[in-house]
PDB file of C-alpha atoms (C1' of nucleotides) in Angstrom:
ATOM      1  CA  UNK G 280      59.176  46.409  -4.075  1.00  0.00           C
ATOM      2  CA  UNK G 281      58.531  44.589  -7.046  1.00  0.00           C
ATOM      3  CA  UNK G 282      54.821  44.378  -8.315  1.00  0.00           C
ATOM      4  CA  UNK G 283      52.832  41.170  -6.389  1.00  0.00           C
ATOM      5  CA  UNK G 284      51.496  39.473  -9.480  1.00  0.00           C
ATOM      6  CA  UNK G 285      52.595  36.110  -8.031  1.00  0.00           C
ATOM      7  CA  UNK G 286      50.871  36.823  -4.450  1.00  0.00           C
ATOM      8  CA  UNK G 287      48.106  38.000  -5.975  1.00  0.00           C
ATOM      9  CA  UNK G 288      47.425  34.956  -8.590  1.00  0.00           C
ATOM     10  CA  UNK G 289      46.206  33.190  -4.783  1.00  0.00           C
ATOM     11  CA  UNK G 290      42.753  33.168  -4.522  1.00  0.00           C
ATOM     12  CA  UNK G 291      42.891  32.699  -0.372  1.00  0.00           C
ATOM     13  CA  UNK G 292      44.934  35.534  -0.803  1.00  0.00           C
ATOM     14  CA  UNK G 293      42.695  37.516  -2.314  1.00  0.00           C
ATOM     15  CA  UNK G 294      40.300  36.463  -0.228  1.00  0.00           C
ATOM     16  CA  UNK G 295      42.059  37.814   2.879  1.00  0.00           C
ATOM     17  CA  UNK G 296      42.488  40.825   1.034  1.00  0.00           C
ATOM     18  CA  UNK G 297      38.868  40.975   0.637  1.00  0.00           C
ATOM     19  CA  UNK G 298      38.427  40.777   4.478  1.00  0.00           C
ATOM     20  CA  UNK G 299      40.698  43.120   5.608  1.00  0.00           C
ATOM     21  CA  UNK G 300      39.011  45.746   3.268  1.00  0.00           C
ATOM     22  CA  UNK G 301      36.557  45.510   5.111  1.00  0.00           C
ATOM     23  CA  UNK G 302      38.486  45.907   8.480  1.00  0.00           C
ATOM     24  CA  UNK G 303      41.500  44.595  10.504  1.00  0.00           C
ATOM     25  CA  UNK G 304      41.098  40.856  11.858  1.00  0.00           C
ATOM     26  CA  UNK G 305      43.031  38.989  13.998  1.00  0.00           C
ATOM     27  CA  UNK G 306      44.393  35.646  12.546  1.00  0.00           C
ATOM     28  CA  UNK G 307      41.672  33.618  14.193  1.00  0.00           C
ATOM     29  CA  UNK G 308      38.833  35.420  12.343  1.00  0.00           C
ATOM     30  CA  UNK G 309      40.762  34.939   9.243  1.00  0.00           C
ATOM     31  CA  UNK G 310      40.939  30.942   9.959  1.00  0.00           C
ATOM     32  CA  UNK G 311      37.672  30.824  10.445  1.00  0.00           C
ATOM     33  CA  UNK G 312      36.086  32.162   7.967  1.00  0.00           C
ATOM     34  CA  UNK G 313      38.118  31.255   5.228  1.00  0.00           C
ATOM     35  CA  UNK G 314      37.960  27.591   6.148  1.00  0.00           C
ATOM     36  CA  UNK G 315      41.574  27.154   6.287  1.00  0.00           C
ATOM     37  CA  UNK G 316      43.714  25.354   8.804  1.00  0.00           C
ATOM     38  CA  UNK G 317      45.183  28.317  11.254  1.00  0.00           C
ATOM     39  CA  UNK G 318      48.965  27.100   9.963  1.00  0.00           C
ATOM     40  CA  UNK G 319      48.205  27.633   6.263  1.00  0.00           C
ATOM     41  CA  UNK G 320      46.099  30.837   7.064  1.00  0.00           C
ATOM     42  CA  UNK G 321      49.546  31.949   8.745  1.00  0.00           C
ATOM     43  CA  UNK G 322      51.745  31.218   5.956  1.00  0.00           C
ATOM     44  CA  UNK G 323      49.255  32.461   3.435  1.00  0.00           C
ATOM     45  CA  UNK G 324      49.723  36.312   5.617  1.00  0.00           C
ATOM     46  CA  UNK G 325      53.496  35.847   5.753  1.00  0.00           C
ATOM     47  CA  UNK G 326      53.863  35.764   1.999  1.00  0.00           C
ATOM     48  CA  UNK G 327      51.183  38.671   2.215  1.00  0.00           C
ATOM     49  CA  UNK G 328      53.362  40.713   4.617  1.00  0.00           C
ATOM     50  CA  UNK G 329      56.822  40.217   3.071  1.00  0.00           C
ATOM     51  CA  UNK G 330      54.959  41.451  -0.288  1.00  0.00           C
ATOM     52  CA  UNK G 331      54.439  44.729   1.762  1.00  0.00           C
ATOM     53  CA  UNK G 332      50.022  44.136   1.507  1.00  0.00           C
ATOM     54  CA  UNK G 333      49.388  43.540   4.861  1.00  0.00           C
ATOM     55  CA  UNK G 334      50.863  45.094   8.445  1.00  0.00           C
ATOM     56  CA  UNK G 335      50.548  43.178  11.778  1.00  0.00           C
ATOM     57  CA  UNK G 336      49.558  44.834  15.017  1.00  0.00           C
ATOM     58  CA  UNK G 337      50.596  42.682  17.967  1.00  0.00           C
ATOM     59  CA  UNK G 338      47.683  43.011  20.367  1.00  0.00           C
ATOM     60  CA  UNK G 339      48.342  41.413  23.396  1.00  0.00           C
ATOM     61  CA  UNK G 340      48.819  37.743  22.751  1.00  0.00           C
ATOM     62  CA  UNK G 341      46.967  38.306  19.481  1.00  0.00           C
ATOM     63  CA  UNK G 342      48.025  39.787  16.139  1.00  0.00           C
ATOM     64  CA  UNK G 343      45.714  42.145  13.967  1.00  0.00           C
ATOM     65  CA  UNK G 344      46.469  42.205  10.372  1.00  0.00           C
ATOM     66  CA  UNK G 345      45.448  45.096   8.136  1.00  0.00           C
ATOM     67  CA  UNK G 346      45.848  46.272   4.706  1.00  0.00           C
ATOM     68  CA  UNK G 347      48.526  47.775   3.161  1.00  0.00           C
ATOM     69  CA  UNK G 348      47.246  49.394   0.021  1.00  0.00           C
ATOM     70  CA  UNK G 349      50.581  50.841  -1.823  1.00  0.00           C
ATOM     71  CA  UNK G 350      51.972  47.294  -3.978  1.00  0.00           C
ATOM     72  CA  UNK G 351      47.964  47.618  -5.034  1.00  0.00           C
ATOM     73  CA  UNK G 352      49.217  51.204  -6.142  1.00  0.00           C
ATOM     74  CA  UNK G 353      51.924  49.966  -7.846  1.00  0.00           C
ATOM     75  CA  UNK G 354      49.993  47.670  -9.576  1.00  0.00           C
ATOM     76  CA  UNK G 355      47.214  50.370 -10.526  1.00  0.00           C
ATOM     77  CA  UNK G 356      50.501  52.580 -11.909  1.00  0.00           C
ATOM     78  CA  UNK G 357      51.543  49.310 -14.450  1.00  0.00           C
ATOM     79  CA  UNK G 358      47.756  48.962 -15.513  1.00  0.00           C
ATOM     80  CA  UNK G 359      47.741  52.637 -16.025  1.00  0.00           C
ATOM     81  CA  UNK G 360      50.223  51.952 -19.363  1.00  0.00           C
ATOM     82  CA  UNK G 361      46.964  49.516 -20.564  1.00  0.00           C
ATOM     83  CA  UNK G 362      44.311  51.793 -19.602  1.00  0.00           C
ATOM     84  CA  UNK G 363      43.728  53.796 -22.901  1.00  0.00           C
ATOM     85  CA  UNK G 364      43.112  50.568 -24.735  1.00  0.00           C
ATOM     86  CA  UNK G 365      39.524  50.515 -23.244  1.00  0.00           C
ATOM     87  CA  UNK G 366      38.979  53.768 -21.725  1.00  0.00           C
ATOM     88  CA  UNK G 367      37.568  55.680 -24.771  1.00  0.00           C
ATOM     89  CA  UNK G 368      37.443  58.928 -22.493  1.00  0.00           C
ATOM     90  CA  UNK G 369      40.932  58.421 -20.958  1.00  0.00           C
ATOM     91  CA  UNK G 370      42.561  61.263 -22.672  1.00  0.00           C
ATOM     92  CA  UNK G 371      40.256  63.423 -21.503  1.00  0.00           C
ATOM     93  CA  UNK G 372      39.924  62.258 -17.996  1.00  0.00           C
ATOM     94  CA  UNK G 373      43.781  62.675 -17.922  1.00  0.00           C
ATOM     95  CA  UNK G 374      43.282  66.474 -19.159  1.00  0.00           C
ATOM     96  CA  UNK G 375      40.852  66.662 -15.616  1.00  0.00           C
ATOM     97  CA  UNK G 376      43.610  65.047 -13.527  1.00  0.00           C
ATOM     98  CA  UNK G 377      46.676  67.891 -14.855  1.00  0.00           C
ATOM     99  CA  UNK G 378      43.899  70.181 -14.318  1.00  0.00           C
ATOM    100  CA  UNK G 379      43.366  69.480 -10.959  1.00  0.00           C
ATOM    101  CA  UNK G 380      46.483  69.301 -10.416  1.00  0.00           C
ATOM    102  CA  UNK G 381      46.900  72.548 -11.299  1.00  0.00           C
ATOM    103  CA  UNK G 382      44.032  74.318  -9.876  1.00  0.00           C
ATOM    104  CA  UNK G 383      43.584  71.842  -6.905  1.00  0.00           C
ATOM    105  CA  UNK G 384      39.542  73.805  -6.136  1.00  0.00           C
TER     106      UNK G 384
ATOM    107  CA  UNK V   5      35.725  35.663 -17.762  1.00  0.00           C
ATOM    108  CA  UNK V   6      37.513  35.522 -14.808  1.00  0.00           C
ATOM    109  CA  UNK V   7      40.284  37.628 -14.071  1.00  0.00           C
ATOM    110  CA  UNK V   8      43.460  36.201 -15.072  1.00  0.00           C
ATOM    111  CA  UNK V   9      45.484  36.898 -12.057  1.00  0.00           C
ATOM    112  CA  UNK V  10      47.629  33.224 -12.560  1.00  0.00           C
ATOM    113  CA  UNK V  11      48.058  34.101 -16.281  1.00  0.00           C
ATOM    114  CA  UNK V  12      49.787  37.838 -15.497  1.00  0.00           C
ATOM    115  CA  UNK V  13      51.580  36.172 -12.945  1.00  0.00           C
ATOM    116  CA  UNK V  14      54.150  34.464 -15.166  1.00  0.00           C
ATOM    117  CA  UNK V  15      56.428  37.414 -16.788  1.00  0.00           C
ATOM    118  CA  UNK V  16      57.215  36.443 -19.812  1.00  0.00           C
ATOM    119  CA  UNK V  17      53.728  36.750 -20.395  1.00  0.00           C
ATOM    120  CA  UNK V  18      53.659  40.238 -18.989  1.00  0.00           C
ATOM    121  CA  UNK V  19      56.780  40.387 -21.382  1.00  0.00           C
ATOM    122  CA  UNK V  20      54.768  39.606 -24.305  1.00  0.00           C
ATOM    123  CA  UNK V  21      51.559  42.007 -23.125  1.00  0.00           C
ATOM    124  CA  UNK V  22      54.275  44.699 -23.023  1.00  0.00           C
ATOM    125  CA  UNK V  23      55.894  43.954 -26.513  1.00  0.00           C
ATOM    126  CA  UNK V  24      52.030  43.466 -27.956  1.00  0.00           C
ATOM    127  CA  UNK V  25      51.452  47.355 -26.348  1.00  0.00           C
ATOM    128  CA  UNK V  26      53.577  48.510 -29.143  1.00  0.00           C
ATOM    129  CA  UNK V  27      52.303  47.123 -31.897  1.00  0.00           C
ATOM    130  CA  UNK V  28      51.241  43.060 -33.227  1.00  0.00           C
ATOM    131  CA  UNK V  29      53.572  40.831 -33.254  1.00  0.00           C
ATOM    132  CA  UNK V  30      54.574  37.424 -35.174  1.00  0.00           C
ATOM    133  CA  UNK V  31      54.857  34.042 -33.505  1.00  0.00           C
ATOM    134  CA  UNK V  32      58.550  34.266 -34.700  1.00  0.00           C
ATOM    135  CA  UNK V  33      59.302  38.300 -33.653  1.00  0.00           C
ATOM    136  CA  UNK V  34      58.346  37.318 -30.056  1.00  0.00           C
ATOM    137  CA  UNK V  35      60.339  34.197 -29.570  1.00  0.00           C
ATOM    138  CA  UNK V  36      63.394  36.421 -30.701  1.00  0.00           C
ATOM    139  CA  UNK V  37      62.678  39.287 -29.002  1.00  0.00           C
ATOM    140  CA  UNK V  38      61.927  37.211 -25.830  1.00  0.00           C
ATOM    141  CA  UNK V  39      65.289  34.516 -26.178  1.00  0.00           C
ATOM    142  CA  UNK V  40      62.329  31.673 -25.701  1.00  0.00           C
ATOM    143  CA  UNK V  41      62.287  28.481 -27.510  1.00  0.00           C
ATOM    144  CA  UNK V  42      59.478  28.579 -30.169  1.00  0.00           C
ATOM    145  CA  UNK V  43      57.345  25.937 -28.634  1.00  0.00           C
ATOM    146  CA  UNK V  44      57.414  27.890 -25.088  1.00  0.00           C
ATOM    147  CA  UNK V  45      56.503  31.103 -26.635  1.00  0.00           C
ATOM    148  CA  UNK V  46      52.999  29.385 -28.543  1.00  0.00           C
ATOM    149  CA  UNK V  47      52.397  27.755 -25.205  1.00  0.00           C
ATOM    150  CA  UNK V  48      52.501  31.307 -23.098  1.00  0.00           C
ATOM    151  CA  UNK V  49      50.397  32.301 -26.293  1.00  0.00           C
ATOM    152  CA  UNK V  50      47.873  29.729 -25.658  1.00  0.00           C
ATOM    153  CA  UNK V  51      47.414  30.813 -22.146  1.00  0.00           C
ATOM    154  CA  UNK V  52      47.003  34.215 -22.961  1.00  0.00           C
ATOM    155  CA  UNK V  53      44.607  33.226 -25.974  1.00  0.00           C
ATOM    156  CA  UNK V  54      42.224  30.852 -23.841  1.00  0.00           C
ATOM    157  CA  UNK V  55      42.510  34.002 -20.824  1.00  0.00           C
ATOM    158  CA  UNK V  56      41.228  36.744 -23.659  1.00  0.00           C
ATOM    159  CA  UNK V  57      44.391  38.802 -23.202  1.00  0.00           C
ATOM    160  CA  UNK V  58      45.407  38.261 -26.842  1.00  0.00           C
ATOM    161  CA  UNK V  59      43.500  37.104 -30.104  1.00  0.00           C
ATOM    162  CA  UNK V  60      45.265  35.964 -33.516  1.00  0.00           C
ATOM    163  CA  UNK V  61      45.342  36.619 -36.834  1.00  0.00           C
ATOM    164  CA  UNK V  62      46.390  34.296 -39.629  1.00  0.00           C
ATOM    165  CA  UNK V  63      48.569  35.889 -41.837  1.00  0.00           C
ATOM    166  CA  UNK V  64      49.251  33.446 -45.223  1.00  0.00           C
ATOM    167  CA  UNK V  65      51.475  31.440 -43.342  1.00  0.00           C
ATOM    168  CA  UNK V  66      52.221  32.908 -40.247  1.00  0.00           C
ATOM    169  CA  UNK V  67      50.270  34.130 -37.055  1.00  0.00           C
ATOM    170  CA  UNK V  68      50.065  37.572 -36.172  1.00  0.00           C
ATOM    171  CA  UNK V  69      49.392  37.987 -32.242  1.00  0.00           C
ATOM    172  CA  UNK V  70      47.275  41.382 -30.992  1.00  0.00           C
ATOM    173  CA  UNK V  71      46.211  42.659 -27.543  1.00  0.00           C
ATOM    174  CA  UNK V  72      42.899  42.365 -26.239  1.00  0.00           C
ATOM    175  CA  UNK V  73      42.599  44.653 -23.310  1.00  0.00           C
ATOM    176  CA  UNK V  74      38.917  43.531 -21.510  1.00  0.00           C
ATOM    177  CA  UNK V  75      40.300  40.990 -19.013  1.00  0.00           C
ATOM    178  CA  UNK V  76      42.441  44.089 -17.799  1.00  0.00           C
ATOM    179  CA  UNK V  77      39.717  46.417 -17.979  1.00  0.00           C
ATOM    180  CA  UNK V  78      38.015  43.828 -15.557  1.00  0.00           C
ATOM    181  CA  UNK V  79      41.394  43.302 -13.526  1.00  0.00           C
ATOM    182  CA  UNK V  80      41.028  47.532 -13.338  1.00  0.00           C
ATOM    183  CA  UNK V  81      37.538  47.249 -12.134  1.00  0.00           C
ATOM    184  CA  UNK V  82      38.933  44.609  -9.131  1.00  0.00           C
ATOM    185  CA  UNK V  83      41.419  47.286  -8.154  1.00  0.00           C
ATOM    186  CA  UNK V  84      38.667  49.682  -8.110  1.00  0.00           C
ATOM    187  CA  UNK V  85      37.266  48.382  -4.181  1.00  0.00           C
ATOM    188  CA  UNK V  86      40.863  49.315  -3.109  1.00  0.00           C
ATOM    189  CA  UNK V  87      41.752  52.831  -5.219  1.00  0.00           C
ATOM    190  CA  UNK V  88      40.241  55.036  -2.173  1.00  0.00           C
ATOM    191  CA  UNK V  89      42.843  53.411  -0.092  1.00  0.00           C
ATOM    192  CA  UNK V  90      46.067  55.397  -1.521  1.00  0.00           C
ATOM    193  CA  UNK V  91      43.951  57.581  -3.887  1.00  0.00           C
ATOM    194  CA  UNK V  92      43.401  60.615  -1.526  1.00  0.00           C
ATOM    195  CA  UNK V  93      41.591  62.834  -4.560  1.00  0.00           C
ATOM    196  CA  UNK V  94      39.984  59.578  -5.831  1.00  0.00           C
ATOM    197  CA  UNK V  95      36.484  61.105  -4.258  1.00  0.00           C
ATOM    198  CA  UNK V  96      36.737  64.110  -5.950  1.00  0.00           C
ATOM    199  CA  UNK V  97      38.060  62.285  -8.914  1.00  0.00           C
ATOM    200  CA  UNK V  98      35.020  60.595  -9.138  1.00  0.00           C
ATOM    201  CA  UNK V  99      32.639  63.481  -8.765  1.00  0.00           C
ATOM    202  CA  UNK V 100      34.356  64.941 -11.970  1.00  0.00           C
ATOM    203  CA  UNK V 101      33.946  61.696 -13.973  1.00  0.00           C
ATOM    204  CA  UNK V 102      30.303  61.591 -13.014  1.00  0.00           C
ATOM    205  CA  UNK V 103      30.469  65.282 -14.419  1.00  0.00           C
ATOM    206  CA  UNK V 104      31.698  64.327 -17.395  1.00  0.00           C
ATOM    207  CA  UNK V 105      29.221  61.668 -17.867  1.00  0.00           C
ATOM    208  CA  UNK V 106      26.132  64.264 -17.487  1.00  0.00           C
ATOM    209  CA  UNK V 107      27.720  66.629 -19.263  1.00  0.00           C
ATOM    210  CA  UNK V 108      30.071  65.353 -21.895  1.00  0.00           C
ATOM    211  CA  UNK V 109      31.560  68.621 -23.357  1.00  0.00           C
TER     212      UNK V 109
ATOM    213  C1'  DC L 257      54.024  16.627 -56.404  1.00  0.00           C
ATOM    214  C1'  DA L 258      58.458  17.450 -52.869  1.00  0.00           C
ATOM    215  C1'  DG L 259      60.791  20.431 -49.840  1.00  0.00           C
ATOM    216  C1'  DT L 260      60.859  24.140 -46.624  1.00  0.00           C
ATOM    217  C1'  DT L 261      59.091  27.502 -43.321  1.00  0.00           C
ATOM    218  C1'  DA L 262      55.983  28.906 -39.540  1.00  0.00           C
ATOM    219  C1'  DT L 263      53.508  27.461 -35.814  1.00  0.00           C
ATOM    220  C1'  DA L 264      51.088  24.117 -32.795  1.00  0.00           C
ATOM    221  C1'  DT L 265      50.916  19.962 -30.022  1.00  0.00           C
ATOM    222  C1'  DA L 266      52.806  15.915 -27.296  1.00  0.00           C
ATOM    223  C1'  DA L 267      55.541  13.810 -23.909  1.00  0.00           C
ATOM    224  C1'  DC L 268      58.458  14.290 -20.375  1.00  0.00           C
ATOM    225  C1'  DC L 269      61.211  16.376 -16.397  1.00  0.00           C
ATOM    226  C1'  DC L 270      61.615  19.061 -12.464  1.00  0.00           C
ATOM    227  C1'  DA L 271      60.923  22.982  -9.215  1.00  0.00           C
ATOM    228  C1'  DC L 272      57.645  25.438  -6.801  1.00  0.00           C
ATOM    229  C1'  DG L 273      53.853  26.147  -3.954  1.00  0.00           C
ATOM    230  C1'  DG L 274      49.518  25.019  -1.391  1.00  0.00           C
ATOM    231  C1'  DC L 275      47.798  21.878   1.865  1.00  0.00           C
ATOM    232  C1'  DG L 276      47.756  19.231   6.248  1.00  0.00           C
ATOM    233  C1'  DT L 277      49.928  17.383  10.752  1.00  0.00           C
ATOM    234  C1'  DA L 278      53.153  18.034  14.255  1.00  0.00           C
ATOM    235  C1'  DT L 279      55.745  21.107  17.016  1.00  0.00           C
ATOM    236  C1'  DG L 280      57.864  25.486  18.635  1.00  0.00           C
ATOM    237  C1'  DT L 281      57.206  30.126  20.772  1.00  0.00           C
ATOM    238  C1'  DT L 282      55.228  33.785  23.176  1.00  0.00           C
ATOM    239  C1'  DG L 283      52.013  36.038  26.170  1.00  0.00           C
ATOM    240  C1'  DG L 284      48.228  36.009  29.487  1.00  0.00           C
ATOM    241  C1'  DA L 285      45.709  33.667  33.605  1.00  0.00           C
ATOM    242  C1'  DG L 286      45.748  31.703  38.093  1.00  0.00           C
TER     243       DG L 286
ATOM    244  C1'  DC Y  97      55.993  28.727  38.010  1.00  0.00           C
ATOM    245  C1'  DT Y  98      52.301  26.117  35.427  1.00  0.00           C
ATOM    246  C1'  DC Y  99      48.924  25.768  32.177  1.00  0.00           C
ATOM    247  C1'  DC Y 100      46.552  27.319  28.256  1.00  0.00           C
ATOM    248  C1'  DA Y 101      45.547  30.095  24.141  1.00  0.00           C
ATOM    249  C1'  DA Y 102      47.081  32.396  19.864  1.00  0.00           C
ATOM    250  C1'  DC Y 103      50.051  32.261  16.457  1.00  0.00           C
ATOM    251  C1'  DA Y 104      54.364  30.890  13.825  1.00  0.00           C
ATOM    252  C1'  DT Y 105      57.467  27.501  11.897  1.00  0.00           C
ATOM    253  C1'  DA Y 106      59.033  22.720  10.182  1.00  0.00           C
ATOM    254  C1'  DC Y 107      58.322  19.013   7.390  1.00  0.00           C
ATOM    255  C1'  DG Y 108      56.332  15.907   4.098  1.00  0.00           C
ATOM    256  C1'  DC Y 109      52.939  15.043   0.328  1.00  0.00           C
ATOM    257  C1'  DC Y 110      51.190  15.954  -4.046  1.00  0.00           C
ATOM    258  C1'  DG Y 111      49.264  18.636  -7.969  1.00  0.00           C
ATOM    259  C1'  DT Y 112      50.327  22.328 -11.129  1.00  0.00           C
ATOM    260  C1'  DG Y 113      52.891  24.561 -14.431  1.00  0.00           C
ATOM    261  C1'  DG Y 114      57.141  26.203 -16.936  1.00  0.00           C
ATOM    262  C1'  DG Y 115      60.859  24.399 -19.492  1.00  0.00           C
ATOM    263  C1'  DT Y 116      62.872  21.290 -23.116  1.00  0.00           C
ATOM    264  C1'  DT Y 117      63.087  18.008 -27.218  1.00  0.00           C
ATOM    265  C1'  DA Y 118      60.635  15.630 -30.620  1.00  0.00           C
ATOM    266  C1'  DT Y 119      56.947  15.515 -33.750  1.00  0.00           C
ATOM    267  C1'  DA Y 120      52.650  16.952 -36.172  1.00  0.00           C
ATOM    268  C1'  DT Y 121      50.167  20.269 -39.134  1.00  0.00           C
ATOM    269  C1'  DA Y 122      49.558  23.703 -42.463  1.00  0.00           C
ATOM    270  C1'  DA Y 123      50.836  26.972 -45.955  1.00  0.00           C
ATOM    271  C1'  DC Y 124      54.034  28.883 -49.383  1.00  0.00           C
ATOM    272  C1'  DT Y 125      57.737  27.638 -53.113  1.00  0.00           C
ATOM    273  C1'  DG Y 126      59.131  25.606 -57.217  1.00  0.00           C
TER     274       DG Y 126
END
DNA sequence: CAGTTATATAACCCACGGCGTATGTTGGAG
DNA sequence: CTCCAACATACGCCGTGGGTTATATAACTG
């Protein structure tokens, strides 16, 4: 699963992303209060789902869409080769990390 | 400064962030290394220019392109809301940057 | 100065994607 | 079974943006 760039360059997208940190909403809520049309909300969580950031629950005749954190991951783990450009203490906050790892206390 | 989701979303931009990672690069070096047509390559250049991603150098005659890492740093902060979701040790994590912080040894 | 090299800009073409309206599909209510 | 509610899909419209070719600009070369 290749990293979402493209989904993520949607600002509705993003916006339903913002919601469903919050918590799981049925497609409804998401109409309303992004201000969309219910068919274009729809289309905008199919291109979410088939990038692998959001799940649906069917729930009786309703669905309930919820986050699905890992492409975010994968996109953390390509920032990651960036990070040390602005992260003066990133060296040593890497040190921490194998540290933990190794003595997980 | 906005985060430039749209302009990351093209990949021969990415393409270009990566080959700028390893060191500055000349107009020409990038439109070999990436098989663009010259005029393609300074328009991608543009975009990344006007986003803050790169800045330029003149160079006598020729323009010498470097990264400039604080629209990712910002892009990093946005992924921030979401790290607890696949970070399990991201709460300790952050208890031992806040260490560090206090007590920068 | 003239000629050449390095890069930027302009003008155009075309595919893609976001939006809305209309319609299909599925599940619950009576 | 019928009707309605929630959601998905189909289709058409239109703006945006990536690609190309042609041309402008600017700096070095002699």
């Amino acid at each position: 699963m290749p990293i979402p760039f493209d989904v993520l360059a949607e600002p509705q997208r993003r916006r339903i992303l913002d919601l469903l940190l919050e918590r799981p909403r049925l497609v409804g809520e998401l109409t309303a209060e992004l201000g969309l049309s219910q068919p274009n909300t729809s289309k905008h969580l199919r291109v979410l789902r088939e990038a692998g950031l959001v799940r649906v629950r069917q729930d009786g005749q309703r669905r309930r869409y919820e986050l699905r954190p890992e492409p975010l991951a994968e996109l953390d783990a390509w920032l990651a080769h960036y990070r040390h450009l602005w992260s003066a203490s990133f060296d040593r906050l890497e040190r921490h990390l194998d540290q933990l790892k190794d003595d997980p206390s």
